[in-house]
PDB file as gemmi writes it, atoms N, CA and C in Angstrom:
CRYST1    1.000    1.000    1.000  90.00  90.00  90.00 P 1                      
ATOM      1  N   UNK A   1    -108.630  37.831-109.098  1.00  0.00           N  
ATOM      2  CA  UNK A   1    -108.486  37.656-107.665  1.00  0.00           C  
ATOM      3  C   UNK A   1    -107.222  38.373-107.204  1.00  0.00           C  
ATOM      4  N   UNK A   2    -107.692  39.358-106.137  1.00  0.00           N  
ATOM      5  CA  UNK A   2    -106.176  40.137-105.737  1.00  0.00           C  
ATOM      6  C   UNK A   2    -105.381  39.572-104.625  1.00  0.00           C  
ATOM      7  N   UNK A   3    -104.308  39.157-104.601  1.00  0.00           N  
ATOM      8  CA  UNK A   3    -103.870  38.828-103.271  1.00  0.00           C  
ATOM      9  C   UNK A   3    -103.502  39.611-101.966  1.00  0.00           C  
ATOM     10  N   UNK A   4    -104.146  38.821-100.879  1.00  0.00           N  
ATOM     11  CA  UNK A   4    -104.357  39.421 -99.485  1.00  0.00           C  
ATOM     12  C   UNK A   4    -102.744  39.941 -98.888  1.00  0.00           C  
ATOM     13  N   UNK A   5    -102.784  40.648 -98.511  1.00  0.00           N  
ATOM     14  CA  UNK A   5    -101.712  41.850 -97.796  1.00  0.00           C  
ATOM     15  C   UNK A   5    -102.162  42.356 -96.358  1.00  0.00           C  
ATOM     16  N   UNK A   6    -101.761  41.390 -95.792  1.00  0.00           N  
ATOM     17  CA  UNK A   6    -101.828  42.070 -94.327  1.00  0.00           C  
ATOM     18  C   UNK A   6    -100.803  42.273 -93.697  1.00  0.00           C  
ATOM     19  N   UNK A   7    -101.080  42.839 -92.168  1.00  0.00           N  
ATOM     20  CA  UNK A   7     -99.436  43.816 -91.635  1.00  0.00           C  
ATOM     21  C   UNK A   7     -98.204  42.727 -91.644  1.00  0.00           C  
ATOM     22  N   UNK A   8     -98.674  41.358 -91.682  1.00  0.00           N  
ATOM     23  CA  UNK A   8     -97.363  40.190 -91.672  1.00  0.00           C  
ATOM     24  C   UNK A   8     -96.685  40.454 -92.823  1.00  0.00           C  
ATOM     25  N   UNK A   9     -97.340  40.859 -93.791  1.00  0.00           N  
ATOM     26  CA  UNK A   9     -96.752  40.616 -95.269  1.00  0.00           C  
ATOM     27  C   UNK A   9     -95.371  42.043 -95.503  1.00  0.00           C  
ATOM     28  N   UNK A  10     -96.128  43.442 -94.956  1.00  0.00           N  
ATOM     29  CA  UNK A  10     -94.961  44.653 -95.199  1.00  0.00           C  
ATOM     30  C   UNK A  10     -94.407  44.280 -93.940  1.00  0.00           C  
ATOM     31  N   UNK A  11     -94.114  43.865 -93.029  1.00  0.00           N  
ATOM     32  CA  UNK A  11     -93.606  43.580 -92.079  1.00  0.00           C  
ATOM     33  C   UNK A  11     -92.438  42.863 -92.188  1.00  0.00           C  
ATOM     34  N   UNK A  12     -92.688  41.658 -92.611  1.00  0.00           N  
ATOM     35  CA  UNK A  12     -91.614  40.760 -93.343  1.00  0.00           C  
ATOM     36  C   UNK A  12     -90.525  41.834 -94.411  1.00  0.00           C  
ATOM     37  N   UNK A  13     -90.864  42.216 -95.460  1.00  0.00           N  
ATOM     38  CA  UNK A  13     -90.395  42.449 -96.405  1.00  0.00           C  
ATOM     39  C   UNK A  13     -89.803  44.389 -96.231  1.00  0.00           C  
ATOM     40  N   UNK A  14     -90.209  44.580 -95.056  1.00  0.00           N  
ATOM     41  CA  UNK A  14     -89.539  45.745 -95.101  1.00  0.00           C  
ATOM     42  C   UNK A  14     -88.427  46.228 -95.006  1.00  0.00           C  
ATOM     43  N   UNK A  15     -88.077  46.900 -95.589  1.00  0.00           N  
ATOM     44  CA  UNK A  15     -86.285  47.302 -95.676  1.00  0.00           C  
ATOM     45  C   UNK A  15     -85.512  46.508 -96.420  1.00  0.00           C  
ATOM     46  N   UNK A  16     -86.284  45.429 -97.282  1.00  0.00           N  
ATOM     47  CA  UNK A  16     -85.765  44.436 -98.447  1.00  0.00           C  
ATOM     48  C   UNK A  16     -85.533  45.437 -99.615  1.00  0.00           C  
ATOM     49  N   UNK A  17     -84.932  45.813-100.236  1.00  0.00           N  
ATOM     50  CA  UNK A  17     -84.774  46.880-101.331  1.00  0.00           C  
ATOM     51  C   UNK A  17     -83.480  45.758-102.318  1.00  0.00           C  
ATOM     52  N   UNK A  18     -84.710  45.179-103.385  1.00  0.00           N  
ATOM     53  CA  UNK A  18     -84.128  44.169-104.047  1.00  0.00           C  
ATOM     54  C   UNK A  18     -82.189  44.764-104.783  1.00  0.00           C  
ATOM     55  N   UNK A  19     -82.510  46.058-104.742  1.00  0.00           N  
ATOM     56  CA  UNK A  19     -81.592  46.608-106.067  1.00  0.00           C  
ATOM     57  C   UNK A  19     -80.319  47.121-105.378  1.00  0.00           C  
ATOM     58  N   UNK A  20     -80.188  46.820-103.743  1.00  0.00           N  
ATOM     59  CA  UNK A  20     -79.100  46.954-102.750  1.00  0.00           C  
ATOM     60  C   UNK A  20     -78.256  46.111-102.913  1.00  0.00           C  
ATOM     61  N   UNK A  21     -78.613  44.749-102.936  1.00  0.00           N  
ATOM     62  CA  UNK A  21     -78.150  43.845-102.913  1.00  0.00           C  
ATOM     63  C   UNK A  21     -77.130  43.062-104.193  1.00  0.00           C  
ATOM     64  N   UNK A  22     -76.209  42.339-104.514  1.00  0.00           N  
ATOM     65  CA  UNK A  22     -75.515  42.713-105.733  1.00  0.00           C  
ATOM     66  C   UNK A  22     -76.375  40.943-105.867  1.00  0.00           C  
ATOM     67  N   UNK A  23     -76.790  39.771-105.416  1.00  0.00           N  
ATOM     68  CA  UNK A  23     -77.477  39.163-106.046  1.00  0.00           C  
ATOM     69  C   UNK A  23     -78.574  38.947-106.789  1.00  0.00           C  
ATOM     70  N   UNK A  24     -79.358  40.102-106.468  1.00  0.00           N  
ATOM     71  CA  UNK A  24     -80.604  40.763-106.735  1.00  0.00           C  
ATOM     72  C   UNK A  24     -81.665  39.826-106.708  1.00  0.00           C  
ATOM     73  N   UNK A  25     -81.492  39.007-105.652  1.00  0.00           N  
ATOM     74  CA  UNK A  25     -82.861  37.863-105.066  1.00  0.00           C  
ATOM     75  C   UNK A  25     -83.735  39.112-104.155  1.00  0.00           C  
ATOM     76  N   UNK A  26     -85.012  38.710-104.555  1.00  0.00           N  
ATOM     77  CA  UNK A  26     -86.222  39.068-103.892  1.00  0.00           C  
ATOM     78  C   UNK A  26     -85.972  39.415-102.253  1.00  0.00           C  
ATOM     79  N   UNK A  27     -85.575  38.439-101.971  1.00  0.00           N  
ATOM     80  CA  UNK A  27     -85.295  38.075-100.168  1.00  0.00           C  
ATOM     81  C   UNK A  27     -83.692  38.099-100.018  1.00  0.00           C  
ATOM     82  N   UNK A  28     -83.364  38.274 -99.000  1.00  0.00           N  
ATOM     83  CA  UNK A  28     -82.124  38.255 -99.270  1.00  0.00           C  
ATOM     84  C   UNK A  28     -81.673  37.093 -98.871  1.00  0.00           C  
ATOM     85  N   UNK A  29     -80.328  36.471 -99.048  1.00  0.00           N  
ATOM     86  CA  UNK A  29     -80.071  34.889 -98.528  1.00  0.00           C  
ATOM     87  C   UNK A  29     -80.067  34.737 -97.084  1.00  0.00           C  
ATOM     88  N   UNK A  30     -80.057  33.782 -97.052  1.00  0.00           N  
ATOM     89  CA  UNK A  30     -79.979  33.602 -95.292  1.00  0.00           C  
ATOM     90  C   UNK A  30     -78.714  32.221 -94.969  1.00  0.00           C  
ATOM     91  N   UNK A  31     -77.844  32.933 -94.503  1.00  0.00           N  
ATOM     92  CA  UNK A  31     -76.968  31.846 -93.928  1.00  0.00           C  
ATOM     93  C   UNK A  31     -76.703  31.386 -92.844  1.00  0.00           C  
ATOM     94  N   UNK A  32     -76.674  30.266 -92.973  1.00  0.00           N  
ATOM     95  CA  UNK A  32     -77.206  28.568 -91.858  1.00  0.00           C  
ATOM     96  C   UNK A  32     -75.415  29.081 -91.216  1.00  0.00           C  
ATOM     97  N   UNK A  33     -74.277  29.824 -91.872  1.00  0.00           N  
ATOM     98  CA  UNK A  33     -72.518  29.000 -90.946  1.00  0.00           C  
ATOM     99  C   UNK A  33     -72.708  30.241 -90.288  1.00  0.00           C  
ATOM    100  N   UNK A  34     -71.711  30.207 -89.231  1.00  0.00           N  
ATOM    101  CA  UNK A  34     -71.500  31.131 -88.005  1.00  0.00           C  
ATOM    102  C   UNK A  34     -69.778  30.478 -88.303  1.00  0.00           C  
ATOM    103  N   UNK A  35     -69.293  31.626 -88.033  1.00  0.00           N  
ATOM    104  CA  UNK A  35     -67.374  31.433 -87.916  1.00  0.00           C  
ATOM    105  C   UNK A  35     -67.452  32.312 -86.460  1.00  0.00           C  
ATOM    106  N   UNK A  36     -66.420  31.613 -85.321  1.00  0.00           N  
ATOM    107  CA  UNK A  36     -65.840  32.302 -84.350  1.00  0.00           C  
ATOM    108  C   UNK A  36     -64.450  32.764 -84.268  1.00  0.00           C  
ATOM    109  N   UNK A  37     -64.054  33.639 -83.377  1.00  0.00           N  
ATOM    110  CA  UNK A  37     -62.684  34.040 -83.754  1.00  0.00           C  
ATOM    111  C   UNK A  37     -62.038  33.231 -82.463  1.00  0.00           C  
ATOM    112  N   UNK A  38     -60.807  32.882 -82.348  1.00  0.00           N  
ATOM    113  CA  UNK A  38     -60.294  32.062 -81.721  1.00  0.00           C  
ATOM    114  C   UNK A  38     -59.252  32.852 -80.767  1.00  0.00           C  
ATOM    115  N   UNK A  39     -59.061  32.803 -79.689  1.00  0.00           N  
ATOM    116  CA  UNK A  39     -57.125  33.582 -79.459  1.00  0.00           C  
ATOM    117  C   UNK A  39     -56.105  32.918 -79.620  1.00  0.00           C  
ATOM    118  N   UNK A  40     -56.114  31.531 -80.047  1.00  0.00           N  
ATOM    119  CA  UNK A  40     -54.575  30.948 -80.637  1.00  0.00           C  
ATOM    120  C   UNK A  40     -55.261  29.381 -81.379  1.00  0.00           C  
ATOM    121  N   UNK A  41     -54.587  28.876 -82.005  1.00  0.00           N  
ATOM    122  CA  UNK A  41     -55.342  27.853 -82.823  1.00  0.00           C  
ATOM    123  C   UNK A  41     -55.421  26.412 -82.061  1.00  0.00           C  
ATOM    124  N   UNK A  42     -56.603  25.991 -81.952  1.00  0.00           N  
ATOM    125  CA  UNK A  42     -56.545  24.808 -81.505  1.00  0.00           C  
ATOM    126  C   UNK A  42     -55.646  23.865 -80.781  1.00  0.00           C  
ATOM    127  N   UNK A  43     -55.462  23.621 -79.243  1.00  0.00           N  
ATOM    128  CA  UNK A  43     -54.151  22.651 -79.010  1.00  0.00           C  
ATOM    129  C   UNK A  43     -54.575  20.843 -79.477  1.00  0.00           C  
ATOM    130  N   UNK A  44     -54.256  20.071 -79.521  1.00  0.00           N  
ATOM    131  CA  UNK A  44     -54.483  18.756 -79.984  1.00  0.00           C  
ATOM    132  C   UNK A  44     -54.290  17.933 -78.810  1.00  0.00           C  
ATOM    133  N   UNK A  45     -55.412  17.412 -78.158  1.00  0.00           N  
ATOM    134  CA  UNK A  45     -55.183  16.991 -77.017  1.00  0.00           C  
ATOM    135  C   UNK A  45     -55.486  15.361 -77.192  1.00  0.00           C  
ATOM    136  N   UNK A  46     -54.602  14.773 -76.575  1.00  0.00           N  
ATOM    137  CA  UNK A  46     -53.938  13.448 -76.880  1.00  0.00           C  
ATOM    138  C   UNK A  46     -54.572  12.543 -75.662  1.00  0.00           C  
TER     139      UNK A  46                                                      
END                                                                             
């Protein structure tokens, strides 16, 4: 049984080039944090 390949499937995975990547996962990771940059650090408001 061959498995089905339709345009969702190269679609997804295009421009994935496992051997770019220095973890060498299939997919590449996906990260959930976001960091913002700030213009002076936090004041502490009382």
């Amino acid at each position: 049984m061959s498995p089905v390949c339709e345009f969702a499937t190269p679609a997804i995975h295009v421009g994935q080039d496992p051997n770019k990547w220095n973890h060498k996962a299939v997919i590449p990771l996906i990260s959930l944090s976001t960091n913002f940059q700030q213009p002076a650090p936090p004041a502490v408001h009382v």
